[in-house]
Tab-separated table of C-alpha atoms in Angstrom:
chain	number	residue	atom	x	y	z
A	1	UNK	CA	-1.707	-21.859	78.454
A	2	UNK	CA	-4.924	-22.994	78.358
A	3	UNK	CA	-5.331	-26.425	75.983
A	4	UNK	CA	-8.780	-26.899	76.022
A	5	UNK	CA	-8.892	-23.095	73.721
A	6	UNK	CA	-6.418	-23.842	71.638
A	7	UNK	CA	-6.417	-27.466	70.940
A	8	UNK	CA	-9.686	-26.650	68.537
A	9	UNK	CA	-7.942	-23.665	67.352
A	10	UNK	CA	-4.847	-25.509	65.789
A	11	UNK	CA	-7.760	-28.724	64.463
A	12	UNK	CA	-9.446	-26.248	62.577
A	13	UNK	CA	-6.331	-24.455	61.175
A	14	UNK	CA	-4.942	-27.754	59.927
A	15	UNK	CA	-8.363	-29.130	58.389
A	16	UNK	CA	-8.602	-25.960	56.808
A	17	UNK	CA	-5.155	-26.082	55.344
A	18	UNK	CA	-5.764	-29.846	54.509
A	19	UNK	CA	-9.218	-29.635	52.906
A	20	UNK	CA	-8.504	-26.314	51.217
A	21	UNK	CA	-5.220	-26.794	50.124
A	22	UNK	CA	-3.364	-23.827	48.399
A	23	UNK	CA	-6.888	-21.686	48.765
A	24	UNK	CA	-5.566	-20.014	45.379
A	25	UNK	CA	-6.680	-16.775	43.858
A	26	UNK	CA	-8.035	-16.617	40.762
A	27	UNK	CA	-5.930	-14.416	38.774
A	28	UNK	CA	-4.710	-13.689	34.731
A	29	UNK	CA	-1.833	-15.418	32.299
A	30	UNK	CA	-2.485	-13.321	29.145
A	31	UNK	CA	-0.122	-14.542	25.944
A	32	UNK	CA	0.658	-11.636	23.367
A	33	UNK	CA	2.443	-8.738	21.313
A	34	UNK	CA	2.859	-5.386	22.141
A	35	UNK	CA	-0.416	-4.116	22.668
A	36	UNK	CA	-0.473	-6.639	26.425
A	37	UNK	CA	3.057	-6.475	26.698
A	38	UNK	CA	4.232	-5.111	30.187
A	39	UNK	CA	7.905	-5.488	30.381
A	40	UNK	CA	9.220	-8.675	28.804
A	41	UNK	CA	10.582	-7.530	25.636
A	42	UNK	CA	12.930	-4.869	28.073
A	43	UNK	CA	14.803	-7.636	29.367
A	44	UNK	CA	15.834	-9.031	25.443
A	45	UNK	CA	18.242	-7.483	25.198
A	46	UNK	CA	18.685	-8.041	21.649
A	47	UNK	CA	15.437	-6.942	20.294
A	48	UNK	CA	14.344	-3.960	18.403
A	49	UNK	CA	10.967	-4.111	19.840
A	50	UNK	CA	10.992	-2.449	23.501
A	51	UNK	CA	9.179	0.782	25.455
A	52	UNK	CA	12.083	1.065	27.799
A	53	UNK	CA	13.007	4.643	26.600
A	54	UNK	CA	10.429	8.050	27.204
A	55	UNK	CA	8.361	9.083	26.941
A	56	UNK	CA	6.739	5.436	27.200
A	57	UNK	CA	4.957	5.174	30.470
A	58	UNK	CA	4.445	8.746	31.128
A	59	UNK	CA	1.133	8.508	32.635
A	60	UNK	CA	1.540	5.041	34.568
A	61	UNK	CA	2.663	5.086	37.884
A	62	UNK	CA	5.618	7.215	38.465
A	63	UNK	CA	6.223	8.444	34.993
A	64	UNK	CA	9.349	6.012	33.907
A	65	UNK	CA	8.995	3.760	30.902
A	66	UNK	CA	7.889	0.121	32.074
A	67	UNK	CA	7.301	-1.450	29.118
A	68	UNK	CA	4.160	-0.750	27.537
A	69	UNK	CA	4.311	0.278	24.629
A	70	UNK	CA	1.727	2.989	25.402
A	71	UNK	CA	1.255	6.338	27.816
A	72	UNK	CA	-0.703	4.455	30.119
A	73	UNK	CA	-2.801	1.478	30.787
A	74	UNK	CA	-2.936	-1.647	27.559
A	75	UNK	CA	-6.516	-2.370	27.403
A	76	UNK	CA	-5.688	-5.939	28.999
A	77	UNK	CA	-5.094	-3.734	32.266
A	78	UNK	CA	-8.303	-2.350	32.971
A	79	UNK	CA	-10.219	-4.759	31.576
A	80	UNK	CA	-8.279	-7.359	34.367
A	81	UNK	CA	-9.000	-3.522	36.764
A	82	UNK	CA	-12.754	-3.975	36.188
A	83	UNK	CA	-12.777	-7.576	36.883
A	84	UNK	CA	-11.202	-7.018	40.397
A	85	UNK	CA	-7.971	-9.025	38.989
A	86	UNK	CA	-4.151	-8.494	39.863
A	87	UNK	CA	-2.294	-6.894	37.185
A	88	UNK	CA	0.011	-9.869	36.436
A	89	UNK	CA	3.803	-8.821	35.888
A	90	UNK	CA	5.731	-9.752	32.625
A	91	UNK	CA	7.387	-13.207	33.022
A	92	UNK	CA	10.594	-11.956	33.157
A	93	UNK	CA	10.814	-9.769	35.551
A	94	UNK	CA	13.295	-10.323	38.622
A	95	UNK	CA	10.518	-10.286	41.048
A	96	UNK	CA	8.769	-13.406	39.627
A	97	UNK	CA	8.318	-15.627	41.988
A	98	UNK	CA	6.459	-18.736	42.599
A	99	UNK	CA	4.354	-16.804	45.464
A	100	UNK	CA	3.874	-14.161	42.959
A	101	UNK	CA	2.448	-16.196	40.454
A	102	UNK	CA	0.181	-17.995	42.523
A	103	UNK	CA	-1.014	-13.664	43.978
A	104	UNK	CA	-0.856	-12.250	40.397
A	105	UNK	CA	-0.338	-14.498	37.355
A	106	UNK	CA	1.762	-14.219	35.047
A	107	UNK	CA	2.178	-12.013	31.540
A	108	UNK	CA	3.969	-13.591	28.852
A	109	UNK	CA	3.445	-10.904	26.142
A	110	UNK	CA	5.390	-9.840	23.666
A	111	UNK	CA	6.366	-7.174	21.287
A	112	UNK	CA	6.302	-8.518	18.270
A	113	UNK	CA	5.105	-11.635	18.196
A	114	UNK	CA	2.779	-13.535	16.684
A	115	UNK	CA	0.496	-16.517	16.758
A	116	UNK	CA	3.822	-18.076	13.571
A	117	UNK	CA	6.923	-18.242	14.451
A	118	UNK	CA	8.896	-16.679	11.566
A	119	UNK	CA	6.817	-13.292	12.318
A	120	UNK	CA	8.426	-9.784	13.364
A	121	UNK	CA	11.918	-11.797	12.780
A	122	UNK	CA	12.662	-8.179	11.881
A	123	UNK	CA	12.993	-7.447	15.801
A	124	UNK	CA	15.813	-9.855	15.993
A	125	UNK	CA	14.772	-11.353	20.099
A	126	UNK	CA	10.646	-11.638	20.560
A	127	UNK	CA	8.469	-14.195	21.932
A	128	UNK	CA	5.661	-16.057	19.680
A	129	UNK	CA	3.084	-17.137	20.980
A	130	UNK	CA	4.377	-20.806	20.464
A	131	UNK	CA	7.367	-19.139	23.356
A	132	UNK	CA	4.840	-18.162	25.178
A	133	UNK	CA	2.752	-21.143	25.784
A	134	UNK	CA	6.126	-23.124	26.380
A	135	UNK	CA	6.881	-20.873	29.015
A	136	UNK	CA	3.987	-21.309	30.357
A	137	UNK	CA	4.324	-24.677	30.616
A	138	UNK	CA	7.276	-24.118	32.486
A	139	UNK	CA	5.464	-22.542	34.947
A	140	UNK	CA	2.781	-24.525	35.742
A	141	UNK	CA	5.719	-27.335	36.567
A	142	UNK	CA	7.332	-24.440	39.357
A	143	UNK	CA	3.506	-24.060	40.663
A	144	UNK	CA	2.996	-27.861	40.364
A	145	UNK	CA	6.647	-27.888	42.821
A	146	UNK	CA	5.044	-25.868	44.764
A	147	UNK	CA	1.712	-26.804	46.190
A	148	UNK	CA	1.569	-29.934	44.354
A	149	UNK	CA	0.113	-31.392	40.934
A	150	UNK	CA	-4.042	-31.477	42.661
A	151	UNK	CA	-4.195	-27.682	43.591
A	152	UNK	CA	-1.919	-26.888	40.405
A	153	UNK	CA	-4.718	-28.264	38.655
A	154	UNK	CA	-6.980	-26.464	40.407
A	155	UNK	CA	-5.277	-23.204	39.911
A	156	UNK	CA	-4.869	-23.055	36.545
A	157	UNK	CA	-8.474	-24.448	35.471
A	158	UNK	CA	-9.740	-21.150	37.392
A	159	UNK	CA	-7.359	-18.939	36.253
A	160	UNK	CA	-8.792	-16.528	32.990
A	161	UNK	CA	-7.026	-16.630	30.031
A	162	UNK	CA	-6.630	-13.758	27.079
A	163	UNK	CA	-4.591	-14.259	23.535
A	164	UNK	CA	-4.165	-11.083	22.058
A	165	UNK	CA	-1.980	-11.527	18.839
A	166	UNK	CA	-2.792	-11.691	14.922
A	167	UNK	CA	-1.437	-7.881	14.416
A	168	UNK	CA	1.950	-8.637	13.902
A	169	UNK	CA	1.250	-11.778	11.319
A	170	UNK	CA	0.073	-9.397	8.980
A	171	UNK	CA	1.946	-6.053	9.635
A	172	UNK	CA	5.018	-7.799	10.340
A	173	UNK	CA	4.648	-10.584	8.639
A	174	UNK	CA	2.514	-11.286	5.420
A	175	UNK	CA	2.437	-7.587	4.042
A	176	UNK	CA	6.222	-7.127	4.132
A	177	UNK	CA	7.728	-8.653	0.908
A	178	UNK	CA	11.102	-10.091	2.682
A	179	UNK	CA	8.874	-12.541	4.333
A	180	UNK	CA	8.253	-15.482	2.408
A	181	UNK	CA	4.879	-16.101	3.734
A	182	UNK	CA	3.942	-12.323	1.533
A	183	UNK	CA	4.984	-14.713	-1.804
A	184	UNK	CA	3.523	-18.068	-0.194
A	185	UNK	CA	0.543	-17.683	0.083
A	186	UNK	CA	-2.790	-15.754	-0.928
A	187	UNK	CA	-4.846	-13.965	1.405
A	188	UNK	CA	-7.386	-16.483	2.067
A	189	UNK	CA	-4.460	-19.150	2.724
A	190	UNK	CA	-2.672	-16.814	5.178
A	191	UNK	CA	-5.587	-16.355	7.216
A	192	UNK	CA	-6.593	-20.521	7.159
A	193	UNK	CA	-2.529	-21.138	7.845
A	194	UNK	CA	-3.445	-19.094	10.767
A	195	UNK	CA	-5.456	-20.576	11.836
A	196	UNK	CA	-4.749	-24.113	12.026
A	197	UNK	CA	-1.739	-22.569	13.680
A	198	UNK	CA	-4.214	-20.729	16.455
A	199	UNK	CA	-6.645	-23.697	17.069
A	200	UNK	CA	-3.626	-25.900	17.481
A	201	UNK	CA	-2.784	-23.506	20.222
A	202	UNK	CA	-6.140	-22.517	21.867
A	203	UNK	CA	-6.077	-26.650	22.084
A	204	UNK	CA	-2.816	-26.777	23.679
A	205	UNK	CA	-3.521	-24.586	26.157
A	206	UNK	CA	-6.895	-26.034	26.949
A	207	UNK	CA	-4.334	-29.079	27.987
A	208	UNK	CA	-2.508	-27.174	30.293
A	209	UNK	CA	-5.854	-25.767	32.250
A	210	UNK	CA	-7.286	-23.116	30.423
A	211	UNK	CA	-11.051	-23.384	30.818
A	212	UNK	CA	-11.734	-19.745	30.848
A	213	UNK	CA	-10.486	-18.064	27.759
A	214	UNK	CA	-11.378	-14.635	25.677
A	215	UNK	CA	-9.560	-14.228	22.481
A	216	UNK	CA	-8.549	-10.246	20.868
A	217	UNK	CA	-9.828	-9.436	18.175
A	218	UNK	CA	-8.081	-7.142	15.400
A	219	UNK	CA	-8.999	-3.474	14.734
A	220	UNK	CA	-8.349	-1.503	11.794
A	221	UNK	CA	-4.982	-1.872	11.757
A	222	UNK	CA	-5.171	-0.334	8.056
A	223	UNK	CA	-5.411	2.889	9.796
A	224	UNK	CA	-2.602	3.115	12.469
A	225	UNK	CA	-0.697	5.784	11.410
A	226	UNK	CA	1.930	3.892	10.283
A	227	UNK	CA	-0.126	2.516	7.629
A	228	UNK	CA	-1.574	5.613	6.838
A	229	UNK	CA	1.799	7.556	6.225
A	230	UNK	CA	2.918	4.624	4.339
A	231	UNK	CA	-0.025	4.996	1.704
A	232	UNK	CA	-0.051	7.210	-1.765
A	233	UNK	CA	-2.485	9.617	-0.212
A	234	UNK	CA	-2.411	9.477	3.572
A	235	UNK	CA	-5.406	7.403	4.173
A	236	UNK	CA	-6.475	4.184	5.631
A	237	UNK	CA	-4.932	1.283	3.467
A	238	UNK	CA	-8.179	-0.701	2.996
A	239	UNK	CA	-6.518	-4.328	2.104
A	240	UNK	CA	-4.837	-3.888	5.399
A	241	UNK	CA	-8.102	-3.877	7.238
A	242	UNK	CA	-9.658	-6.449	4.665
A	243	UNK	CA	-7.219	-8.337	6.570
A	244	UNK	CA	-8.520	-7.101	9.857
A	245	UNK	CA	-11.895	-8.157	9.268
A	246	UNK	CA	-11.177	-11.925	7.224
A	247	UNK	CA	-9.274	-12.757	10.443
A	248	UNK	CA	-11.930	-11.348	12.482
A	249	UNK	CA	-14.162	-13.322	11.146
A	250	UNK	CA	-12.205	-16.667	10.889
A	251	UNK	CA	-11.248	-15.952	14.698
A	252	UNK	CA	-14.639	-16.182	15.962
A	253	UNK	CA	-15.962	-18.782	14.384
A	254	UNK	CA	-13.290	-20.973	15.799
A	255	UNK	CA	-13.520	-19.816	19.343
A	256	UNK	CA	-16.971	-20.674	19.054
A	257	UNK	CA	-16.130	-24.078	17.671
A	258	UNK	CA	-13.366	-24.852	20.215
A	259	UNK	CA	-15.816	-23.735	23.041
A	260	UNK	CA	-18.222	-26.353	22.182
A	261	UNK	CA	-16.655	-29.528	21.596
A	262	UNK	CA	-13.020	-28.967	24.139
A	263	UNK	CA	-14.950	-30.344	27.664
A	264	UNK	CA	-15.809	-27.406	30.261
A	265	UNK	CA	-14.213	-24.517	27.839
A	266	UNK	CA	-15.890	-21.221	28.448
A	267	UNK	CA	-13.894	-19.770	25.206
A	268	UNK	CA	-15.014	-16.256	23.943
A	269	UNK	CA	-14.217	-13.575	21.385
A	270	UNK	CA	-13.593	-10.142	22.165
A	271	UNK	CA	-14.288	-8.156	18.577
A	272	UNK	CA	-14.649	-4.526	19.086
A	273	UNK	CA	-13.297	-3.632	15.149
A	274	UNK	CA	-16.595	-1.617	14.572
A	275	UNK	CA	-15.951	0.875	17.899
A	276	UNK	CA	-12.184	1.397	17.153
A	277	UNK	CA	-13.087	1.860	13.278
A	278	UNK	CA	-16.035	4.359	14.214
A	279	UNK	CA	-13.860	6.402	16.865
A	280	UNK	CA	-11.194	6.482	13.527
A	281	UNK	CA	-13.421	8.132	11.862
A	282	UNK	CA	-15.216	10.334	13.645
A	283	UNK	CA	-13.125	11.460	16.548
A	284	UNK	CA	-15.287	13.884	17.535
A	285	UNK	CA	-18.079	12.036	19.182
A	286	UNK	CA	-15.624	10.157	21.497
A	287	UNK	CA	-14.079	14.101	22.242
A	288	UNK	CA	-10.649	13.167	20.167
A	289	UNK	CA	-9.234	15.687	18.196
A	290	UNK	CA	-6.798	13.443	16.397
A	291	UNK	CA	-7.287	10.155	14.535
A	292	UNK	CA	-4.538	9.744	11.722
A	293	UNK	CA	-1.176	10.680	13.440
A	294	UNK	CA	0.582	9.608	16.984
A	295	UNK	CA	0.625	11.747	19.967
A	296	UNK	CA	4.380	10.922	20.618
A	297	UNK	CA	6.450	11.755	17.114
A	298	UNK	CA	8.778	13.630	15.226
A	299	UNK	CA	6.974	15.902	13.824
A	300	UNK	CA	6.985	16.147	9.717
A	301	UNK	CA	9.587	13.305	10.106
A	302	UNK	CA	7.946	9.956	9.454
A	303	UNK	CA	7.625	7.430	10.094
A	304	UNK	CA	9.306	7.484	13.799
A	305	UNK	CA	8.562	3.573	14.596
A	306	UNK	CA	9.052	4.799	17.952
A	307	UNK	CA	8.543	7.093	20.663
A	308	UNK	CA	11.914	8.819	22.837
A	309	UNK	CA	13.039	11.393	24.177
A	310	UNK	CA	13.909	13.089	21.471
A	311	UNK	CA	10.228	12.949	20.461
A	312	UNK	CA	8.031	15.537	20.210
A	313	UNK	CA	4.788	14.694	22.115
A	314	UNK	CA	1.329	16.656	21.397
A	315	UNK	CA	-0.441	19.082	23.599
A	316	UNK	CA	-3.090	16.922	25.237
A	317	UNK	CA	-2.314	13.326	25.244
A	318	UNK	CA	-6.475	12.450	25.752
A	319	UNK	CA	-7.134	14.027	22.145
A	320	UNK	CA	-5.368	11.520	20.655
A	321	UNK	CA	-6.305	8.271	19.532
A	322	UNK	CA	-2.613	6.626	18.821
A	323	UNK	CA	0.270	7.270	21.395
A	324	UNK	CA	2.912	6.164	18.637
A	325	UNK	CA	3.020	4.938	15.135
A	326	UNK	CA	1.239	1.631	16.116
A	327	UNK	CA	-0.285	1.681	19.087
A	328	UNK	CA	-3.262	3.387	20.660
A	329	UNK	CA	-3.381	5.860	23.769
A	330	UNK	CA	-4.487	4.849	27.161
A	331	UNK	CA	-7.369	6.850	26.856
A	332	UNK	CA	-8.236	5.035	22.762
A	333	UNK	CA	-7.381	1.384	25.152
A	334	UNK	CA	-9.992	2.377	27.902
A	335	UNK	CA	-12.528	3.376	25.364
A	336	UNK	CA	-11.480	-0.130	23.535
A	337	UNK	CA	-11.359	-2.304	26.806
A	338	UNK	CA	-15.184	-0.367	27.428
A	339	UNK	CA	-16.464	-2.380	24.747
A	340	UNK	CA	-14.880	-5.402	24.465
A	341	UNK	CA	-16.530	-5.200	29.029
A	342	UNK	CA	-20.360	-4.224	27.296
A	343	UNK	CA	-20.322	-6.826	24.960
A	344	UNK	CA	-19.222	-9.977	27.044
A	345	UNK	CA	-20.261	-8.802	30.546
A	346	UNK	CA	-18.045	-9.116	32.460
A	347	UNK	CA	-17.925	-10.340	36.092
A	348	UNK	CA	-15.770	-10.174	39.115
A	349	UNK	CA	-14.502	-13.631	39.855
A	350	UNK	CA	-12.812	-12.895	42.645
A	351	UNK	CA	-15.559	-11.364	44.234
A	352	UNK	CA	-14.087	-8.001	46.083
A	353	UNK	CA	-14.838	-4.625	45.628
A	354	UNK	CA	-13.563	-3.458	41.742
A	355	UNK	CA	-11.057	-0.703	42.111
A	356	UNK	CA	-11.282	2.008	39.513
A	357	UNK	CA	-8.343	2.301	37.065
A	358	UNK	CA	-6.056	4.896	37.522
A	359	UNK	CA	-7.007	7.820	34.576
A	360	UNK	CA	-4.200	9.433	32.512
A	361	UNK	CA	-2.596	13.068	33.512
A	362	UNK	CA	-2.445	15.377	30.461
A	363	UNK	CA	1.054	17.283	31.722
A	364	UNK	CA	0.136	21.176	31.098
A	365	UNK	CA	3.725	21.593	30.671
A	366	UNK	CA	3.791	19.758	27.028
A	367	UNK	CA	3.042	21.734	24.128
A	368	UNK	CA	3.346	20.862	20.896
A	369	UNK	CA	7.209	22.273	20.418
A	370	UNK	CA	8.025	19.393	22.449
A	371	UNK	CA	7.965	17.250	25.709
């Protein structure tokens, strides 16, 4: 062995390790509800909000259920793909390790979860944003033990964060008389309650290292199929949409405030309400043929609440804005993600070539009479 050549190489490698630390990638940490859940609720055995049956996931990977409440990808999936960021696995995924976290980040999103602890109680098990942040703190402890306090701080500060909750706080809390909040607050005071809570949560995330963070706004949730079928005339519920608009306005103001006052914070608000509303109002302009009913349903027996093996699939999933009674289809999510990317000008932080996202396929064997 030539020691003259080997020694400098060894010293160079050693210095690189000492100086560069873990040389960590930029990853995502996602906090959300069923619009961002990638499988956490599938591991909550008592939860009534799970996407663990066909036909969820039919246009994703091997076509089997994967925990996403969609036929394909979530909005967060698509934005992350376009930014060149790895897709973070579910926190409860049994393959999650410290090395996986350092390579991919973590998704804490939970179907039925909300900003408030009491939201979604009818689903029995779900992670509220409070709980998701608590789990994130535990994740930080693991990473500090793995790479040290200094490198862990750097890792978490350079990561990207997504917070996407709020719809359940209305649909599965305030707008349901079984919840105390529905008769304790007025529209205005409830939104203030949400903002006070969200301010505390986003400030806590900042104290834990979140510097680059995006908060997703709400779409016209009064127009989801469930809300339409529960209305007297089958149309969008205007009060619910007005609450979404009020929430978006208040959240936008909160995010601007925090971005201006928290040290080194770059917090952004992602609002796609207008484009989603236009898609629902004028679906043909965007290549859709249906914007008022779910692709996966029991036909005329509604609301179906969830998609399952006995459900009937529409003949062309790319033509439907909504996949089930609550959630947009893959193609609708793609359109929403594109709008947010355009508005916020996302760039690839890892400076790698951005691979294009896989697009959903339409099963030619599916028709209006069955899957």
